[in-house]
């Protein structure tokens, strides 16, 4: 009642620009229109606050404790010693971590993927995987991947096939797996890019020339498994990354971004320096001279390391476009380059909202490739396909550990 009385006094004293008084004083036959308006407004605010109090997801202190790493420092040291610290084993560890980092980024993002209002996302987020909140993923479950992670799963299967034949990305085999994934019964989201490619394939367009015109970020976050095909060949890795990217996204800016982050990832896992240093040098590479907008976006992201993540990502744009995603991923890489656990980056990224999966997969593959297996949070085991992914990676990378 005290709040209502104060509101009435404010309305009584307010005046319009032409000097006319507004009054909440009750007329002889009931409440004035302004009294009714104030009553409704107060009631609406009260209901909203009650809803947030009852239904907001507020993690407990226990839930917010720093997550354990998937591989402890002691276990990692033991594994390294047993492998006699071979360069091949170290490289295999980094590639393994890079691929797993992108998968966990996607699974962690599923909960609030494509929710664009940070106020609707718990802050901070607990260190565990959560069920999806958005209608886009209504048929998905906790621990699942989004449609972006699902496409990386079929890429692993495709790579196993390619290892037996050549070291090149097999677009024909991948197109078959792509069509088998995106059948009518698929439980994930069909993006516009996916629909365009499926339509092209249905109309018997040459597989080598399919690809949507969309300028999305997401294919760039799926390139890390291709390191298995081109472990020691940077240009070969770039070509495979561009070929895989163009299968769904032929926009020049997206294909160029695939090359930029592919070169960054390759040099990172080979221990050539910090990711931010590598990226800064690549910005001056003549190969990217024609991509002024992309270069500017990445440069803005790298220079924003000291800024708060949520407002910074919002300023770049939370949408799916490559310019927004590249800037956001660059910010996350710069901001969390020194963090030993990827959870800090995952939580900040998802907390901003929007296309957190694509941003997170790009940043996740780079930072995990830099820090190695100990940076992967233990809740990676909560992924529903964790055991299958782990078995596949151990098999595909076994040749490097010998």
Coordinates of C-alpha atoms in Angstrom, one line a residue:
X1 CA 0.0 0.0 0.0
X2 CA 2.9 2.4 0.7
X3 CA 4.2 1.8 -2.8
X4 CA 0.7 2.5 -4.2
X5 CA 0.4 5.7 -2.2
X6 CA 3.8 6.9 -3.4
X7 CA 2.7 6.1 -7.0
X8 CA -0.5 8.1 -6.6
X9 CA 1.4 11.1 -5.3
X10 CA 3.8 11.0 -8.3
X11 CA 0.9 11.0 -10.7
X12 CA -0.9 13.8 -8.7
X13 CA 2.2 16.0 -9.0
X14 CA 3.1 15.2 -12.6
X15 CA 2.2 17.6 -15.3
X16 CA 2.2 17.4 -19.1
X17 CA 4.3 19.6 -21.4
X18 CA 1.4 22.0 -21.8
X19 CA 1.0 22.5 -18.0
X20 CA -2.2 20.4 -17.6
X21 CA -2.3 18.6 -14.2
X22 CA -2.7 14.8 -14.0
X23 CA -4.6 13.7 -10.9
X24 CA -5.2 10.3 -9.3
X25 CA -7.8 11.8 -7.0
X26 CA -10.9 9.5 -7.1
X27 CA -14.0 11.0 -8.7
X28 CA -17.3 10.9 -6.9
X29 CA -18.4 7.7 -8.7
X30 CA -15.3 5.5 -8.3
X31 CA -11.6 5.3 -9.4
X32 CA -10.2 7.6 -12.0
X33 CA -8.7 6.0 -15.1
X34 CA -5.2 6.8 -13.8
X35 CA -5.9 5.0 -10.5
X36 CA -7.0 1.9 -12.5
X37 CA -3.9 2.1 -14.7
X38 CA -1.6 2.3 -11.6
X39 CA -3.4 -0.6 -10.0
X40 CA -3.0 -2.8 -13.1
X41 CA 0.6 -1.8 -13.5
X42 CA 1.4 -2.6 -9.8
X43 CA -0.4 -6.0 -10.2
X44 CA 1.5 -6.9 -13.4
X45 CA 4.9 -6.1 -11.8
X46 CA 4.0 -8.2 -8.8
X47 CA 3.0 -11.2 -10.9
X48 CA 6.2 -10.9 -12.9
X49 CA 8.4 -10.8 -9.8
X50 CA 6.5 -13.8 -8.3
X51 CA 7.0 -15.8 -11.5
X52 CA 10.7 -15.1 -11.5
X53 CA 11.0 -16.0 -7.9
X54 CA 9.1 -19.3 -8.3
X55 CA 10.4 -20.5 -11.6
X56 CA 13.9 -18.9 -12.2
X57 CA 16.7 -21.5 -12.3
X58 CA 19.0 -20.5 -9.5
X59 CA 21.9 -22.9 -9.1
X60 CA 23.0 -23.7 -5.5
X61 CA 26.5 -22.9 -4.1
X62 CA 27.4 -26.6 -4.4
X63 CA 26.4 -26.6 -8.1
X64 CA 28.5 -23.6 -8.8
X65 CA 31.8 -25.1 -7.6
X66 CA 34.5 -25.2 -10.2
X67 CA 34.1 -28.4 -12.3
X68 CA 36.7 -31.2 -12.1
X69 CA 38.7 -31.7 -15.3
X70 CA 38.0 -34.7 -17.4
X71 CA 41.7 -35.6 -17.2
X72 CA 43.5 -34.6 -14.0
X73 CA 47.0 -33.2 -14.1
X74 CA 48.3 -36.4 -12.4
X75 CA 46.6 -38.7 -15.0
X76 CA 47.9 -36.5 -17.8
X77 CA 51.5 -36.6 -16.4
X78 CA 51.3 -40.4 -16.1
X79 CA 50.0 -40.8 -19.6
X80 CA 52.7 -38.5 -21.0
X81 CA 55.4 -40.3 -19.1
X82 CA 54.2 -43.7 -20.3
X83 CA 54.3 -42.5 -23.9
X84 CA 57.8 -41.3 -23.3
X85 CA 56.6 -37.7 -24.0
X86 CA 56.8 -38.3 -27.8
X87 CA 55.9 -35.4 -29.9
X88 CA 53.3 -37.5 -31.7
X89 CA 51.5 -38.3 -28.4
X90 CA 51.4 -34.6 -27.4
X91 CA 50.0 -33.7 -30.8
X92 CA 47.4 -36.4 -30.6
X93 CA 46.4 -35.1 -27.1
X94 CA 45.9 -31.6 -28.4
X95 CA 43.9 -32.7 -31.5
X96 CA 41.8 -35.0 -29.3
X97 CA 41.2 -32.1 -26.9
X98 CA 40.4 -29.7 -29.7
X99 CA 37.7 -32.0 -31.1
X100 CA 36.3 -32.9 -27.7
X101 CA 36.3 -29.2 -26.8
X102 CA 34.0 -28.3 -29.7
X103 CA 31.7 -31.2 -28.9
X104 CA 31.3 -30.1 -25.2
X105 CA 30.8 -26.5 -26.3
X106 CA 27.9 -27.6 -28.4
X107 CA 26.3 -29.9 -25.7
X108 CA 26.7 -27.2 -23.0
X109 CA 25.1 -24.6 -25.3
X110 CA 22.0 -26.8 -26.0
X111 CA 20.3 -25.6 -22.8
X112 CA 20.0 -21.9 -23.8
X113 CA 20.9 -22.0 -27.5
X114 CA 19.0 -19.3 -29.5
X115 CA 17.6 -17.6 -26.4
X116 CA 18.5 -14.0 -27.1
X117 CA 17.8 -12.3 -23.8
X118 CA 20.5 -12.7 -21.2
X119 CA 18.0 -12.0 -18.4
X120 CA 16.3 -15.3 -19.2
X121 CA 19.6 -17.2 -18.7
X122 CA 20.9 -18.1 -15.2
X123 CA 24.0 -16.2 -14.2
X124 CA 26.3 -17.9 -13.3
X125 CA 25.5 -21.2 -15.1
X126 CA 26.2 -24.4 -13.1
X127 CA 29.0 -26.7 -14.3
X128 CA 26.8 -29.4 -15.8
X129 CA 24.8 -30.1 -18.9
X130 CA 21.2 -29.0 -18.8
X131 CA 18.1 -29.8 -20.8
X132 CA 17.2 -27.4 -23.7
X133 CA 14.8 -24.5 -22.9
X134 CA 14.1 -23.2 -26.4
X135 CA 11.4 -24.6 -28.6
X136 CA 13.9 -25.1 -31.4
X137 CA 15.3 -28.0 -29.5
X138 CA 12.1 -29.3 -27.9
X139 CA 12.7 -32.9 -29.0
X140 CA 16.3 -32.9 -27.7
X141 CA 17.4 -34.2 -24.3
X142 CA 20.0 -33.2 -21.7
X143 CA 23.4 -34.3 -23.0
X144 CA 22.4 -34.3 -26.7
X145 CA 24.1 -32.2 -29.3
X146 CA 22.4 -29.5 -31.3
X147 CA 22.1 -29.9 -35.1
X148 CA 25.6 -28.4 -35.2
X149 CA 27.2 -31.1 -33.0
X150 CA 25.2 -33.8 -34.9
X151 CA 26.9 -32.8 -38.1
X152 CA 30.3 -33.1 -36.5
X153 CA 29.4 -36.7 -35.4
X154 CA 28.8 -37.7 -39.0
X155 CA 32.1 -36.0 -40.0
X156 CA 34.0 -38.3 -37.6
X157 CA 32.3 -41.3 -39.4
X158 CA 33.2 -39.7 -42.7
X159 CA 36.9 -39.3 -41.7
X160 CA 37.2 -43.0 -40.7
X161 CA 36.1 -43.8 -44.3
X162 CA 38.5 -41.3 -45.8
X163 CA 41.5 -42.7 -43.8
X164 CA 41.2 -46.0 -45.6
X165 CA 41.2 -44.3 -49.1
X166 CA 42.9 -40.9 -49.0
X167 CA 43.7 -37.9 -46.9
X168 CA 41.1 -35.8 -48.5
X169 CA 37.6 -34.9 -47.3
X170 CA 35.2 -37.2 -49.1
X171 CA 32.3 -35.0 -50.0
X172 CA 30.4 -37.8 -51.7
X173 CA 30.4 -40.0 -48.6
X174 CA 29.7 -37.0 -46.4
X175 CA 26.7 -36.0 -48.5
X176 CA 25.2 -39.5 -48.0
X177 CA 25.6 -39.3 -44.3
X178 CA 24.2 -35.8 -44.3
X179 CA 21.0 -37.0 -46.0
X180 CA 20.8 -39.9 -43.7
X181 CA 21.0 -37.6 -40.7
X182 CA 18.5 -35.0 -41.8
X183 CA 15.5 -37.3 -42.6
X184 CA 12.0 -36.3 -41.7
X185 CA 12.3 -38.0 -38.3
X186 CA 15.3 -36.1 -37.2
X187 CA 14.7 -34.6 -33.8
X188 CA 16.9 -31.5 -34.2
X189 CA 16.4 -28.2 -36.0
X190 CA 16.5 -27.8 -39.8
X191 CA 18.3 -24.6 -40.6
X192 CA 17.7 -22.7 -43.8
X193 CA 21.2 -23.8 -45.0
X194 CA 20.3 -27.4 -44.4
X195 CA 17.0 -27.1 -46.2
X196 CA 18.7 -25.5 -49.2
X197 CA 21.4 -28.3 -49.5
X198 CA 18.8 -31.0 -49.1
X199 CA 16.7 -29.5 -51.8
X200 CA 19.8 -29.3 -54.1
X201 CA 20.6 -32.9 -53.5
X202 CA 17.1 -34.0 -54.1
X203 CA 17.1 -32.2 -57.4
X204 CA 20.2 -34.2 -58.3
X205 CA 22.6 -31.3 -58.3
X206 CA 26.3 -32.3 -58.5
X207 CA 27.5 -33.0 -55.0
X208 CA 30.7 -31.0 -55.5
X209 CA 28.7 -27.9 -56.3
X210 CA 26.0 -27.9 -53.7
X211 CA 26.0 -25.4 -50.9
X212 CA 23.7 -22.7 -49.5
X213 CA 24.2 -18.9 -49.8
X214 CA 23.9 -18.4 -46.1
X215 CA 26.7 -16.7 -44.2
X216 CA 26.4 -18.6 -40.9
X217 CA 29.2 -19.3 -38.4
X218 CA 28.4 -22.9 -37.6
X219 CA 30.4 -24.8 -40.2
X220 CA 33.6 -23.1 -39.0
X221 CA 33.2 -24.7 -35.6
X222 CA 33.1 -28.2 -37.1
X223 CA 36.5 -28.3 -38.8
X224 CA 38.7 -29.7 -36.0
X225 CA 38.1 -33.4 -36.8
X226 CA 39.7 -32.8 -40.2
X227 CA 43.1 -32.4 -38.5
X228 CA 43.1 -36.2 -38.4
X229 CA 43.3 -36.3 -42.2
X230 CA 46.0 -33.6 -42.4
X231 CA 47.9 -33.8 -39.2
X232 CA 51.2 -32.5 -40.6
X233 CA 49.9 -30.6 -43.7
X234 CA 48.5 -27.1 -43.0
X235 CA 47.5 -26.4 -46.5
X236 CA 45.9 -29.8 -46.8
X237 CA 43.9 -29.2 -43.6
X238 CA 42.8 -25.8 -44.9
X239 CA 41.6 -27.3 -48.2
X240 CA 39.6 -30.0 -46.4
X241 CA 38.1 -27.4 -44.1
X242 CA 37.1 -25.2 -46.9
X243 CA 35.6 -28.1 -48.9
X244 CA 33.6 -29.3 -45.9
X245 CA 32.4 -25.7 -45.2
X246 CA 31.4 -25.1 -48.8
X247 CA 29.2 -28.2 -48.8
X248 CA 26.7 -26.3 -46.7
X249 CA 27.9 -22.7 -46.9
X250 CA 29.4 -21.2 -50.0
X251 CA 29.4 -17.6 -48.9
X252 CA 33.0 -16.3 -49.5
X253 CA 33.2 -14.8 -46.0
X254 CA 32.4 -18.2 -44.4
X255 CA 34.9 -20.1 -46.5
X256 CA 37.5 -17.4 -45.7
X257 CA 36.7 -17.7 -42.0
X258 CA 37.1 -21.5 -42.3
X259 CA 40.6 -20.9 -43.6
X260 CA 41.5 -18.3 -40.9
X261 CA 40.5 -20.5 -38.0
X262 CA 41.9 -23.6 -39.6
X263 CA 45.3 -22.0 -39.9
X264 CA 44.9 -20.7 -36.3
X265 CA 44.0 -24.2 -35.0
X266 CA 46.7 -26.0 -37.0
X267 CA 49.4 -23.7 -35.6
X268 CA 48.0 -23.8 -32.1
X269 CA 48.0 -27.6 -31.8
X270 CA 51.5 -27.7 -33.3
X271 CA 52.6 -25.5 -30.4
X272 CA 53.6 -22.5 -32.5
X273 CA 52.4 -20.0 -29.9
X274 CA 49.4 -18.5 -28.1
X275 CA 46.2 -18.4 -30.2
X276 CA 45.9 -14.7 -29.9
X277 CA 49.4 -14.2 -31.2
X278 CA 48.8 -16.5 -34.1
X279 CA 45.5 -14.8 -35.0
X280 CA 47.0 -11.3 -34.8
X281 CA 49.7 -12.4 -37.3
X282 CA 47.2 -13.9 -39.6
X283 CA 45.2 -10.7 -39.8
X284 CA 48.1 -9.3 -41.8
X285 CA 48.3 -12.3 -44.1
X286 CA 47.7 -11.2 -47.7
X287 CA 45.4 -14.2 -48.2
X288 CA 42.7 -12.4 -46.1
X289 CA 43.2 -8.9 -47.6
X290 CA 39.9 -9.1 -49.6
X291 CA 37.9 -9.9 -46.4
X292 CA 38.0 -6.5 -44.8
X293 CA 34.8 -7.0 -42.8
X294 CA 35.9 -10.3 -41.5
X295 CA 39.3 -9.0 -40.5
X296 CA 37.8 -6.0 -38.8
X297 CA 35.4 -8.3 -36.8
X298 CA 38.2 -10.6 -35.6
X299 CA 40.4 -7.6 -34.7
X300 CA 37.6 -6.1 -32.7
X301 CA 37.1 -9.4 -30.8
X302 CA 40.8 -9.8 -30.1
X303 CA 41.1 -6.2 -28.7
X304 CA 38.1 -6.7 -26.3
X305 CA 39.8 -9.2 -23.9
X306 CA 39.3 -6.9 -20.9
X307 CA 35.6 -6.2 -21.6
X308 CA 32.7 -8.0 -19.9
X309 CA 31.6 -10.9 -22.1
X310 CA 27.9 -10.5 -22.1
X311 CA 27.6 -6.9 -23.2
X312 CA 30.6 -7.3 -25.5
X313 CA 29.1 -10.2 -27.4
X314 CA 25.8 -8.3 -27.6
X315 CA 27.6 -5.4 -29.2
X316 CA 29.1 -7.7 -31.8
X317 CA 25.7 -9.3 -32.5
X318 CA 24.3 -12.6 -31.1
X319 CA 23.0 -13.8 -34.4
X320 CA 24.3 -16.6 -36.6
X321 CA 26.2 -14.5 -39.1
X322 CA 29.9 -15.1 -39.6
X323 CA 30.9 -11.5 -38.8
X324 CA 29.1 -11.6 -35.5
X325 CA 30.3 -15.2 -34.7
X326 CA 33.9 -14.5 -35.7
X327 CA 34.1 -11.4 -33.5
X328 CA 32.5 -13.3 -30.6
X329 CA 34.8 -16.3 -30.9
X330 CA 37.8 -14.0 -31.1
X331 CA 36.7 -12.3 -27.9
X332 CA 36.2 -15.6 -26.1
X333 CA 39.6 -16.8 -27.2
X334 CA 41.3 -13.6 -26.0
X335 CA 39.3 -13.3 -22.8
X336 CA 39.8 -16.9 -21.7
X337 CA 43.2 -17.7 -23.2
X338 CA 44.8 -18.0 -19.8
X339 CA 42.0 -19.9 -18.1
X340 CA 42.9 -23.5 -17.4
X341 CA 39.3 -24.7 -17.6
X342 CA 37.0 -24.3 -20.5
X343 CA 34.0 -24.1 -18.2
X344 CA 34.6 -20.4 -17.6
X345 CA 34.4 -19.7 -21.3
X346 CA 31.4 -22.0 -21.9
X347 CA 29.4 -20.3 -19.1
X348 CA 30.2 -16.8 -20.2
X349 CA 29.4 -17.6 -23.9
X350 CA 26.1 -19.3 -23.2
X351 CA 25.2 -16.6 -20.7
X352 CA 25.2 -14.0 -23.5
X353 CA 22.6 -15.9 -25.5
X354 CA 22.0 -16.2 -29.2
X355 CA 24.0 -18.6 -31.4
X356 CA 26.2 -19.7 -28.5
X357 CA 26.8 -23.1 -30.1
X358 CA 28.6 -21.8 -33.2
X359 CA 30.7 -19.2 -31.2
X360 CA 31.5 -21.8 -28.5
X361 CA 32.6 -24.5 -30.9
X362 CA 35.0 -22.2 -32.7
X363 CA 36.5 -20.9 -29.4
X364 CA 36.3 -24.3 -27.8
X365 CA 38.3 -26.1 -30.4
X366 CA 41.0 -23.4 -30.3
X367 CA 41.4 -23.1 -26.5
X368 CA 41.2 -26.9 -25.9
X369 CA 43.8 -27.4 -28.6
X370 CA 46.0 -24.9 -26.8
X371 CA 45.6 -26.1 -23.2
X372 CA 45.1 -29.8 -23.9
X373 CA 42.9 -32.5 -22.3
X374 CA 43.1 -31.1 -18.7
X375 CA 41.0 -28.1 -19.8
X376 CA 38.0 -30.2 -20.7
X377 CA 35.4 -30.2 -17.8
X378 CA 34.5 -33.6 -16.3
X379 CA 30.8 -33.0 -17.3
X380 CA 31.9 -33.9 -20.8
X381 CA 31.0 -37.4 -19.6
X382 CA 27.4 -36.3 -19.4
X383 CA 27.2 -36.1 -23.2
X384 CA 25.0 -38.9 -24.4
X385 CA 27.4 -39.8 -27.1
X386 CA 30.6 -39.4 -25.0
X387 CA 31.7 -43.0 -25.0
X388 CA 31.1 -43.3 -28.8
X389 CA 33.0 -40.1 -29.5
X390 CA 35.9 -41.1 -27.2
X391 CA 36.2 -44.5 -28.8
X392 CA 36.2 -43.0 -32.3
X393 CA 38.8 -40.4 -31.4
X394 CA 41.1 -42.9 -29.7
X395 CA 40.9 -45.2 -32.7
X396 CA 41.4 -42.4 -35.3
X397 CA 44.4 -40.9 -33.4
X398 CA 46.1 -44.1 -32.5
X399 CA 48.5 -43.9 -35.3
X400 CA 50.0 -40.7 -33.9
X401 CA 50.7 -42.3 -30.5
X402 CA 52.8 -45.1 -31.9

